[in-house]
Short mmCIF file of C-alpha atoms and ligand atoms in Angstrom, two decimals:
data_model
loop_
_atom_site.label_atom_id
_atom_site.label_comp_id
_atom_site.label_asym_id
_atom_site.label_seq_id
_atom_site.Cartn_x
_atom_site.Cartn_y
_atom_site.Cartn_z
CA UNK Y 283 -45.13 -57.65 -51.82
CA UNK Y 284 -42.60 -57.07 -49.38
CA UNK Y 285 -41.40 -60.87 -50.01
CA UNK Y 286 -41.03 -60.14 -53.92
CA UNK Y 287 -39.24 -56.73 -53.38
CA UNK Y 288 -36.95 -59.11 -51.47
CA UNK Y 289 -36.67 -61.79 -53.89
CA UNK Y 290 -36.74 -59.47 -56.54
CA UNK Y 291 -32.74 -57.38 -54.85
CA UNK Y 292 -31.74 -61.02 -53.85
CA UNK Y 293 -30.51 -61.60 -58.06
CA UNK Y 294 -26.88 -59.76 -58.22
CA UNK Y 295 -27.11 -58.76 -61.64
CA UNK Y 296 -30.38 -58.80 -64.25
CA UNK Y 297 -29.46 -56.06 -66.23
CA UNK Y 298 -30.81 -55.28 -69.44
CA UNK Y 299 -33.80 -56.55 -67.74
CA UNK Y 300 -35.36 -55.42 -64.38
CA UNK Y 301 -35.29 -57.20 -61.04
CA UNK Y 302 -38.37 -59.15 -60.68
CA UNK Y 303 -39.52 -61.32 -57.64
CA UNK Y 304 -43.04 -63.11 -57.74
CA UNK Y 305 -45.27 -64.75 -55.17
CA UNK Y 306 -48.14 -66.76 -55.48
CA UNK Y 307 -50.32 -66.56 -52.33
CA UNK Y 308 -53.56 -69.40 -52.03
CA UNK Y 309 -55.75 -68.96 -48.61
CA UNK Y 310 -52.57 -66.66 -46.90
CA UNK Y 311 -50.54 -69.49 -47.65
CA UNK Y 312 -47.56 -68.62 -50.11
CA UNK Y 313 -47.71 -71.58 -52.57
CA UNK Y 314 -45.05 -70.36 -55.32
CA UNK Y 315 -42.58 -68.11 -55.23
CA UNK Y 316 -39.46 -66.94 -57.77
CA UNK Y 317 -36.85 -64.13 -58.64
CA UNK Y 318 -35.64 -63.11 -62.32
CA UNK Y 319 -32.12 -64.22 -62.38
CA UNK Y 320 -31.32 -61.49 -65.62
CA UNK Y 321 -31.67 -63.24 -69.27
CA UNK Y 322 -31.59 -65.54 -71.04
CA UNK Y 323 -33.37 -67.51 -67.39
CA UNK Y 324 -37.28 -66.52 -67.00
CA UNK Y 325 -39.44 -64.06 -66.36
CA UNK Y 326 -40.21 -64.42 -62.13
CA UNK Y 327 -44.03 -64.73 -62.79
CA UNK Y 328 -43.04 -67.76 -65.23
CA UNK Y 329 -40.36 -69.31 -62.98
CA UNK Y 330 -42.86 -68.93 -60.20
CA UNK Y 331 -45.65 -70.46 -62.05
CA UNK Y 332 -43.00 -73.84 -63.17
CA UNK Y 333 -44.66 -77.17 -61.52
CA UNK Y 334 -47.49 -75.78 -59.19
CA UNK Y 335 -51.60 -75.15 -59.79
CA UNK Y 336 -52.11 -71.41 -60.10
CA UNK Y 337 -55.63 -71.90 -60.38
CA UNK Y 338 -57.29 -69.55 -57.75
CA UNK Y 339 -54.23 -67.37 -56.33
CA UNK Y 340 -53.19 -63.97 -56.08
CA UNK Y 341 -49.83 -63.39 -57.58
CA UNK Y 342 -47.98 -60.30 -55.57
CA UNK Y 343 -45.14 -58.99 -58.35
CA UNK Y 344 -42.99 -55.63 -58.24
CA UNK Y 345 -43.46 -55.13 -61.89
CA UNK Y 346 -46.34 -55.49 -64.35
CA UNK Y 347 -46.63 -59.07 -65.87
CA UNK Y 348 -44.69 -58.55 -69.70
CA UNK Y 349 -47.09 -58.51 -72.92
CA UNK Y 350 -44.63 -58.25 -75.44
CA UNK Y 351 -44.34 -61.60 -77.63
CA UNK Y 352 -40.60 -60.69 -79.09
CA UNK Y 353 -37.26 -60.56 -76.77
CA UNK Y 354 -34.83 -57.65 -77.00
CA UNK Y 355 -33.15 -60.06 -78.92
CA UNK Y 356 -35.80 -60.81 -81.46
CA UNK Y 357 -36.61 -64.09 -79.42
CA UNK Y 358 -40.44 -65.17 -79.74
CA UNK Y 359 -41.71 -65.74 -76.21
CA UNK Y 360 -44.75 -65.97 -74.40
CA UNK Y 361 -46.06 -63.15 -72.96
CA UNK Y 362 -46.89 -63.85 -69.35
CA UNK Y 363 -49.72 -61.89 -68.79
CA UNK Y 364 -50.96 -64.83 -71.01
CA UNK Y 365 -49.50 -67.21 -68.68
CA UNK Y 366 -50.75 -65.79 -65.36
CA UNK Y 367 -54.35 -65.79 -67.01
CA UNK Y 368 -54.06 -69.25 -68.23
CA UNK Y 369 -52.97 -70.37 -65.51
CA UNK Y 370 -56.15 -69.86 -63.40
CA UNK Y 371 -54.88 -66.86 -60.97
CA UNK Y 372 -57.86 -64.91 -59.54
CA UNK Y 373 -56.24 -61.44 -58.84
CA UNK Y 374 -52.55 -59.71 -59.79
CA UNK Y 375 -51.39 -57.53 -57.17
CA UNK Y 376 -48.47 -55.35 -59.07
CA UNK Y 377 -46.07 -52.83 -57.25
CA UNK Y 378 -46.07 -50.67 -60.33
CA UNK Y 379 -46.81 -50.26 -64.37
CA UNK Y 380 -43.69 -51.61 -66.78
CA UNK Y 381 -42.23 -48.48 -68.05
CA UNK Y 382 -41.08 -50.94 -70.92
CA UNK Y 383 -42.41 -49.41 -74.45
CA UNK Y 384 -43.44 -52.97 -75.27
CA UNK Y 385 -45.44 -53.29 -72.18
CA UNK Y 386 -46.71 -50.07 -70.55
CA UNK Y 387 -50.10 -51.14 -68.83
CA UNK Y 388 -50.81 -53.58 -71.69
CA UNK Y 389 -50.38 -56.55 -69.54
CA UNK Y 390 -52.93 -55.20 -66.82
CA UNK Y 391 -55.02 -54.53 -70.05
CA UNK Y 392 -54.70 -58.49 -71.07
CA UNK Y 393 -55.33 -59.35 -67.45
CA UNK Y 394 -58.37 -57.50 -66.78
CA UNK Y 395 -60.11 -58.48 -69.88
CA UNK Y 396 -59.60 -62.27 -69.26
CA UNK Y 397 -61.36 -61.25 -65.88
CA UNK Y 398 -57.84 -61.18 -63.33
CA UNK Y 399 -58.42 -58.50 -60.66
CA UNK Y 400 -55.56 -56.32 -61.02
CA UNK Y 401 -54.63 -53.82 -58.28
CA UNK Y 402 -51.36 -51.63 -58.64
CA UNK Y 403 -48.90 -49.18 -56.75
CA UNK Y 404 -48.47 -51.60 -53.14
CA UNK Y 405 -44.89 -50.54 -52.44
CA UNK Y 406 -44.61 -48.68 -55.76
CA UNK Y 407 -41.69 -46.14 -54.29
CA UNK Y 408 -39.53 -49.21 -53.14
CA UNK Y 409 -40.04 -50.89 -56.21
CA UNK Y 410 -39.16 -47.94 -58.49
CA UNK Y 411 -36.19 -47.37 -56.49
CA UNK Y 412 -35.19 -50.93 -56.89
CA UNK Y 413 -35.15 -50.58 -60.48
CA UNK Y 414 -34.45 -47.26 -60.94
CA UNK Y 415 -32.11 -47.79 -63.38
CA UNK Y 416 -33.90 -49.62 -65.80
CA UNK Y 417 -37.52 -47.95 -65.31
CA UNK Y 418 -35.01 -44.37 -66.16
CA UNK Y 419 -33.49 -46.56 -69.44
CA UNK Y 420 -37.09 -47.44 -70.73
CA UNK Y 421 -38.26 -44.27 -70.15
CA UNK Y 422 -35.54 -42.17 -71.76
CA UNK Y 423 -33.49 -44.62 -73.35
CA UNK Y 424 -30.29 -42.96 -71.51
CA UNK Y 425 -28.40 -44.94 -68.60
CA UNK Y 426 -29.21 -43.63 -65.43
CA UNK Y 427 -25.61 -41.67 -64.40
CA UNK Y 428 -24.34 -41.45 -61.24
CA UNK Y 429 -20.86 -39.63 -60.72
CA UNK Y 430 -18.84 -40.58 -57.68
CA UNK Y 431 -16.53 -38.07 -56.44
CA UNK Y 432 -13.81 -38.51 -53.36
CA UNK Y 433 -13.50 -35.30 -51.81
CA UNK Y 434 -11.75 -33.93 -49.03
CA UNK Y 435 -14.07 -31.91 -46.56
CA UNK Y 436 -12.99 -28.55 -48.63
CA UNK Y 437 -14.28 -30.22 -51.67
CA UNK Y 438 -11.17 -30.97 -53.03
CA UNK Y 439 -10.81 -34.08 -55.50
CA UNK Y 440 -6.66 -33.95 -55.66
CA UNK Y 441 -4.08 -32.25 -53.53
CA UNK Y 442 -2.13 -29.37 -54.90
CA UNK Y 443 0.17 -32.08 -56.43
CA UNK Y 444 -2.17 -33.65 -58.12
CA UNK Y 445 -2.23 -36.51 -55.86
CA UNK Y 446 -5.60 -38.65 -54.74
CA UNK Y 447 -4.24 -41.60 -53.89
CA UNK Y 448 -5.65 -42.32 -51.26
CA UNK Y 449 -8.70 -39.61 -50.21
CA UNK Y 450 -10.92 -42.02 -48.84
CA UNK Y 451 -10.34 -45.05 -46.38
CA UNK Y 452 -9.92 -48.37 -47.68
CA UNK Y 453 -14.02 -49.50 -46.54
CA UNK Y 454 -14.92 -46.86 -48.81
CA UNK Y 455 -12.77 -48.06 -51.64
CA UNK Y 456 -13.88 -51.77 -51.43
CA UNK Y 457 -17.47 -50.08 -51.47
CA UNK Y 458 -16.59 -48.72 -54.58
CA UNK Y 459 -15.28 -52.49 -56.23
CA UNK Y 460 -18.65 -53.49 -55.26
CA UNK Y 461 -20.43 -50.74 -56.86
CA UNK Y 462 -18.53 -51.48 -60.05
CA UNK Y 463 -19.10 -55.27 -59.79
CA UNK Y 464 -23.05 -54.17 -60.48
CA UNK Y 465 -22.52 -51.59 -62.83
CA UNK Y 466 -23.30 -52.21 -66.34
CA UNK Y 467 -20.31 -49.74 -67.11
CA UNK Y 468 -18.38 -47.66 -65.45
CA UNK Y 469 -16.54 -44.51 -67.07
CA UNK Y 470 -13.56 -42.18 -66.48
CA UNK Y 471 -11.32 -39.31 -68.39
CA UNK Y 472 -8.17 -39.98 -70.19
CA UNK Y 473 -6.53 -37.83 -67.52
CA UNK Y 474 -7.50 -40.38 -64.65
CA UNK Y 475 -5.80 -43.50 -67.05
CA UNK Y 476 -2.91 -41.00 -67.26
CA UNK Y 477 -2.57 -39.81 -63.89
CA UNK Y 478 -3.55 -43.37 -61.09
CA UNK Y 479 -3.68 -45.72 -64.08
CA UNK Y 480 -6.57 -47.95 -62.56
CA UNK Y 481 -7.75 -50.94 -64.04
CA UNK Y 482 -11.14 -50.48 -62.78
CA UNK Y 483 -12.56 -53.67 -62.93
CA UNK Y 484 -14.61 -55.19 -59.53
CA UNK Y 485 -11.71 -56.92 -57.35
CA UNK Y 486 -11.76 -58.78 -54.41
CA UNK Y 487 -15.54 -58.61 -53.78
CA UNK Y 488 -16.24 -61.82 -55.88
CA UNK Y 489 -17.74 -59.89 -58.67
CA UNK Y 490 -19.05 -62.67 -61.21
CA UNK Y 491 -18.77 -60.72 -63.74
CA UNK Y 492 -16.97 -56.83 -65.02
CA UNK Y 493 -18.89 -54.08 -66.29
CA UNK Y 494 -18.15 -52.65 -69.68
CA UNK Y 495 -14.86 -49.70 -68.35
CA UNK Y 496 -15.59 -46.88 -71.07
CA UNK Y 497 -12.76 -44.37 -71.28
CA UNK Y 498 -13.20 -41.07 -72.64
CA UNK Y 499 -10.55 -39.82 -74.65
CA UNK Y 500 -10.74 -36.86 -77.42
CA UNK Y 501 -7.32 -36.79 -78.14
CA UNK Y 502 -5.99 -39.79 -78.25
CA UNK Y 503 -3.47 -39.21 -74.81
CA UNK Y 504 -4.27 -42.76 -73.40
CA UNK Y 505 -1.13 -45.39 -73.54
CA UNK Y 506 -2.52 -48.66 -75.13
CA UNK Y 507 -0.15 -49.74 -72.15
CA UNK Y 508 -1.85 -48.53 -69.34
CA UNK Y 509 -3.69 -50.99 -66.73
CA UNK Y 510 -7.18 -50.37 -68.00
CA UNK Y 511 -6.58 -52.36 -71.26
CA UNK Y 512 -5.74 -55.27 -69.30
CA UNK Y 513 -8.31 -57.63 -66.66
CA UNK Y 514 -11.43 -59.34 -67.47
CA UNK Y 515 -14.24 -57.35 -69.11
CA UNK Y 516 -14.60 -55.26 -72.26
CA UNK Y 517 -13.40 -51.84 -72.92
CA UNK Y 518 -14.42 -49.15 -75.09
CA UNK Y 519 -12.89 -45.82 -75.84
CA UNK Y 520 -14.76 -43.11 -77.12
CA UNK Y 521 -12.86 -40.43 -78.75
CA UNK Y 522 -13.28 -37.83 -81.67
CA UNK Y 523 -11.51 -37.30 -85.10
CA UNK Y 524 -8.99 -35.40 -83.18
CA UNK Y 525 -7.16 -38.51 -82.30
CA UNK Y 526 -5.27 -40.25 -84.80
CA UNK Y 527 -5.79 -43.31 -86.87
CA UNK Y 528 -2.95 -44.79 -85.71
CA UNK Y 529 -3.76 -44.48 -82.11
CA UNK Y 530 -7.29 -46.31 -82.37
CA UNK Y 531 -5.44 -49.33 -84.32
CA UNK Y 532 -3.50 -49.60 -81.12
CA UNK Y 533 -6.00 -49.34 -78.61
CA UNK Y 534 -7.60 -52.13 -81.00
CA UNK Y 535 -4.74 -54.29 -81.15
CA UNK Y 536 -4.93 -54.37 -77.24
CA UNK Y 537 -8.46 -55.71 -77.18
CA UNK Y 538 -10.78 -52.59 -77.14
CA UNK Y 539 -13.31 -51.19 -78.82
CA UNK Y 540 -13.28 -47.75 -80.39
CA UNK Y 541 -16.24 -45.24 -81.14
CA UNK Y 542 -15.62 -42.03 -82.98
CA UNK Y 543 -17.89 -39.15 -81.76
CA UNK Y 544 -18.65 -35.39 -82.73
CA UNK Y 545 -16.17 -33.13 -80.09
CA UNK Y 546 -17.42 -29.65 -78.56
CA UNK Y 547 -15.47 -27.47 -76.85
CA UNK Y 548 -14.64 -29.70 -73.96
CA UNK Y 549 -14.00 -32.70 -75.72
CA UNK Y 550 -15.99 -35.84 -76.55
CA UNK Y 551 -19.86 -35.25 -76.79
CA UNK Y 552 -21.07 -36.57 -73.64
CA UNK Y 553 -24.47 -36.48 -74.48
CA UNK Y 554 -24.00 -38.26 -77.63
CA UNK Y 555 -21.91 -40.88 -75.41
CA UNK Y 556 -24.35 -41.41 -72.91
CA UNK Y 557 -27.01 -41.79 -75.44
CA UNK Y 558 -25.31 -44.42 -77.68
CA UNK Y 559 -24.31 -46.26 -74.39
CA UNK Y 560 -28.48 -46.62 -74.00
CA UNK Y 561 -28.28 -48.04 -77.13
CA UNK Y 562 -25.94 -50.61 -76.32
CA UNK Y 563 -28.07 -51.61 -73.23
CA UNK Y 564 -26.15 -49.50 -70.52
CA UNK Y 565 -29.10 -49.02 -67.86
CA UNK Y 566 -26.78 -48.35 -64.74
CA UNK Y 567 -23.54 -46.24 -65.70
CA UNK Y 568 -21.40 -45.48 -63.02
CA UNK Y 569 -18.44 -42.72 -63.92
CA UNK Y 570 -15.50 -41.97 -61.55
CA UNK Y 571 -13.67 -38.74 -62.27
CA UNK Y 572 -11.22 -37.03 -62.96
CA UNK Y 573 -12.01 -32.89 -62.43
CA UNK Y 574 -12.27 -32.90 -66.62
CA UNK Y 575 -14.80 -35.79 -67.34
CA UNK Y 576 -16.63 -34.47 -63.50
CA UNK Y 577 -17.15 -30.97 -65.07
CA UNK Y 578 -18.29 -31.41 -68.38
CA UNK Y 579 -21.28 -34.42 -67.02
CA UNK Y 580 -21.95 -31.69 -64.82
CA UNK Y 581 -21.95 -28.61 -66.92
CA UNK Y 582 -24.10 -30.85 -69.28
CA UNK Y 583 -26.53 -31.64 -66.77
CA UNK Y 584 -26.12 -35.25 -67.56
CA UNK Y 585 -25.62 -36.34 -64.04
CA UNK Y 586 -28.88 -37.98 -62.50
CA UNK Y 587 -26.79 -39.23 -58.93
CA UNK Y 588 -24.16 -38.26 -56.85
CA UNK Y 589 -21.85 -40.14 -54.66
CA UNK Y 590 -20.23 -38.04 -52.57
CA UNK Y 591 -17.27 -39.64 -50.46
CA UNK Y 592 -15.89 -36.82 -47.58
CA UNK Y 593 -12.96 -37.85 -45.98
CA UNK Y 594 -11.81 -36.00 -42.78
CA UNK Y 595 -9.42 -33.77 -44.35
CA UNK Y 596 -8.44 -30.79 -45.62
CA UNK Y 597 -5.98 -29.89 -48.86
CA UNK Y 598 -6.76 -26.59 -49.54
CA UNK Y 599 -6.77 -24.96 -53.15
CA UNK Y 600 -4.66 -25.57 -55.66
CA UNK Y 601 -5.17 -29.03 -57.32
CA UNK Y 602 -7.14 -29.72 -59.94
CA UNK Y 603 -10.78 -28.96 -59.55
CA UNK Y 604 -14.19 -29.25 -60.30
CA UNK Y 605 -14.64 -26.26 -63.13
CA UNK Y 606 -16.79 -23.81 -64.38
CA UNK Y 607 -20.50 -25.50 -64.47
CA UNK Y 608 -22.13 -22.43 -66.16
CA UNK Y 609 -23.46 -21.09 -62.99
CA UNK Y 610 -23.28 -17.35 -62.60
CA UNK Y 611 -24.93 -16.81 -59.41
CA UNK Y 612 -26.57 -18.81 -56.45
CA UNK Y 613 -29.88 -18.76 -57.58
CA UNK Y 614 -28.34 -20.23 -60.40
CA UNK Y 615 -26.72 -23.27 -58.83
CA UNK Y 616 -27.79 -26.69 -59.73
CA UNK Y 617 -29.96 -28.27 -57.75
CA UNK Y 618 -29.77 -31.75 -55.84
CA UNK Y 619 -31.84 -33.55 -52.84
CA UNK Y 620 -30.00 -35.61 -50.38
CA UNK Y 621 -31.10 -39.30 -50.71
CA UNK Y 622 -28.89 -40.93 -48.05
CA UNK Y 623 -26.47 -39.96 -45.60
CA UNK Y 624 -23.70 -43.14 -44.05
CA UNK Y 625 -20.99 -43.26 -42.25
CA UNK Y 626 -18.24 -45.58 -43.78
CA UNK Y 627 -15.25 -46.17 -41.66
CA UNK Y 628 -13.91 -42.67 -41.30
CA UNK Y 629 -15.21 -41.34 -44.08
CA UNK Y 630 -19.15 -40.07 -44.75
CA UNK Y 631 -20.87 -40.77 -48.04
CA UNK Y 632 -23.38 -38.71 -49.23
CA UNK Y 633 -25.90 -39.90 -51.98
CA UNK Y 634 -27.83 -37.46 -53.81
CA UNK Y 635 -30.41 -37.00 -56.49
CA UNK Y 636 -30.57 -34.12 -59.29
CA UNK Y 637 -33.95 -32.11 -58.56
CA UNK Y 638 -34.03 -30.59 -61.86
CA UNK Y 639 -37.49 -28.50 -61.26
CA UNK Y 640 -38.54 -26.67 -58.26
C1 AOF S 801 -37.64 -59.71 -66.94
N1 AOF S 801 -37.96 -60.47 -65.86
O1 AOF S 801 -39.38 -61.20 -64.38
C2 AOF S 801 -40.14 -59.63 -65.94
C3 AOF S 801 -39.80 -58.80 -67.04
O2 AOF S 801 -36.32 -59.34 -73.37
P1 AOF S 801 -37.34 -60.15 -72.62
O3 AOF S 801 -38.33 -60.84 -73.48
O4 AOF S 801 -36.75 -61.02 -71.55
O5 AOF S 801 -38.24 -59.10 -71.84
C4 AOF S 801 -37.73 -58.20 -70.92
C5 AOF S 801 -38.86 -57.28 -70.52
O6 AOF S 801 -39.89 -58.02 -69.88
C6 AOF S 801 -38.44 -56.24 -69.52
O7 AOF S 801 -37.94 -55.07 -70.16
C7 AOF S 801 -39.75 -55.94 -68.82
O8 AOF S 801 -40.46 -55.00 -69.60
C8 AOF S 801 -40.54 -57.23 -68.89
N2 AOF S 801 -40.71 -57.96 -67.60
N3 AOF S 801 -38.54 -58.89 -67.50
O9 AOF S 801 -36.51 -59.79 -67.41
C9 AOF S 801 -39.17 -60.48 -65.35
N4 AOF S 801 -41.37 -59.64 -65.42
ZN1 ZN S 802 -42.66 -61.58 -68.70
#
């Protein structure tokens, strides 16, 4: 199992799909072995199975073998718990259940009643982790979010100026351009295009290929100009009817795509956002800031990860900030569990989950 977990991280980028690695395993001898290289290529257990006799083995997979005869895509395919069972393997040793609707323990079900011996949950943390974003996408149909912040040691995201350029070190940054190279979008506030104009694609860490950079406007401030229009990759801007026609011809005219949503208080429904980016296949969505976009995923509670980056410094009040999050008192405060601590050149880096019970 340990070999497919490894097989199964060793494909860059499989996403709307999960990361699969499969092993086929005949008297302790490993006789097949594949990883899911994303669509359209095949499933692991199928790539696996390509050009060898199955008859007899155990197959060791992170994820449930699929039962589902019809591609996201309306494809037909073969199922391969059919596959694995015509194939001749004796016993189907699964890390854990395909959260999948069109799967969900229906594969084991296939298995076992052709007679497979199915066993499941070796190394079923690791290999929930590994796919955490897709196993939170089928479950809920939302991306999972993770907000990265740079912060000073006082918390601070800007100086009183308003500057951020830099917080962080430069082995922090590039950690970020290769976060974003495997992010199936990443997302930031129309005051972030306005005030460091990034492009935020995935540079100089041979990214083969950009997520989808969604930028979240209500009011239609962003320059069809700025740096974020222009780079490989698609763009989309989400805005509400607060912004004017004219404005979403232009961002149009410069190549991106515009959705209109309902606006509350603080702007653009994020909630709405993040659920039509589920529709659209967003599993992973990464967003970066500014103190606007920061407070209201907060506030809404749609944040599932933090990325904290602390640089050694200080800046004091005074800049702009992260705001009110609804919480009145400390029993109030929202709750998170530290996944992962690093040290990255100077800075530290903080990873942490929401706990939202408990
Ligand atoms: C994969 N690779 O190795 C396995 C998967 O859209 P389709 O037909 O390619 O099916 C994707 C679903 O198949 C996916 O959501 C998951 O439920 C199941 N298993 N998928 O891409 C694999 N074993
Ligand atoms: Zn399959």
């Amino acid at each position: 199992m340990r070999r497919a977990l490894e097989l199964a991280s060793s494909a860059s980028h499989t996403s709307p799909n999960p990361k699969v690695g499969a092993v086929l395993v005949r008297d302790g001898s490993v006789v097949g072995e594949a990883a899911h290289q994303g669509p359209p290529y095949p499933h692991a257990e199928m790539a696996a199975l390509e050009g060898i006799d199955a008859a007899g083995t155990t197959l060791y997979i992170n994820l449930e073998p699929c039962s589902h005869h019809a591609a996201l895509d309306g494809r037909p395919r073969l199922p391969c718990c059919e596959a694995v069972a015509a194939a001749g393997v004796r016993r189907v040793v699964a890390a854990m259940q395909d959260p999948d609707p069109r799967v969900r323990g229906r594969g084991f079900g296939y298995l076992r009643s052709r007679g497979v011996e199915v066993e499941v949950g070796l190394l079923g943390a690791e290999a929930k982790e590994l796919n955490a974003a897709f196993v939170h996408h089928r479950t809920t149909g939302r991306p999972l979010v993770t907000l990265k912040l740079a912060l000073t040691l006082d918390g601070r995201i800007a100086a009183p100026d308003g500057t951020a350029r830099w917080i962080t070190g430069p082995e922090t940054r590039r950690k970020v351009h290769k976060r974003r190279a495997v992010a199936d979008a990443v997302m930031v506030g129309a005051g972030t295009v306005e005030s460091d104009d990034p492009q935020l694609t995935a540079r100089d860490v041979g990214a083969e290929r950009q997520p989808l950079r969604v930028v979240v406007d209500s009011s239609g401030r962003t320059d069809p100009k700025a740096k974020v229009f222009s780079g490989a990759g698609e763009v989309l801007v989400a805005t509400t009817d607060a912004s004017s026609h004219e404005v979403h011809v232009a961002w149009k005219e410069v190549g991106a795509e515009v959705i209109v949503l309902d606006g509350s208080e603080r702007g653009v429904d994020l909630g709405e956002l993040v659920t039509a980016l589920g529709e659209r296949l967003v599993l992973d969505l990464y967003c970066e800031g500014g103190a606007g976009l920061a407070t209201s995923l907060l506030a809404d509670d749609l944040v599932d990860r933090l990325e904290l980056h602390y640089a050694p410094k200080l800046a004091g009040k005074g800049g702009p900030d992260i705001g009110d999050l609804g919480v009145r008192s400390m029993s109030g405060a929202h709750l998170w569990r530290i996944r992962e601590t690093a040290r990255s050149g100077d800075d530290l880096l903080v990873t942490l989950a929401r706990r939202r019970e408990g």
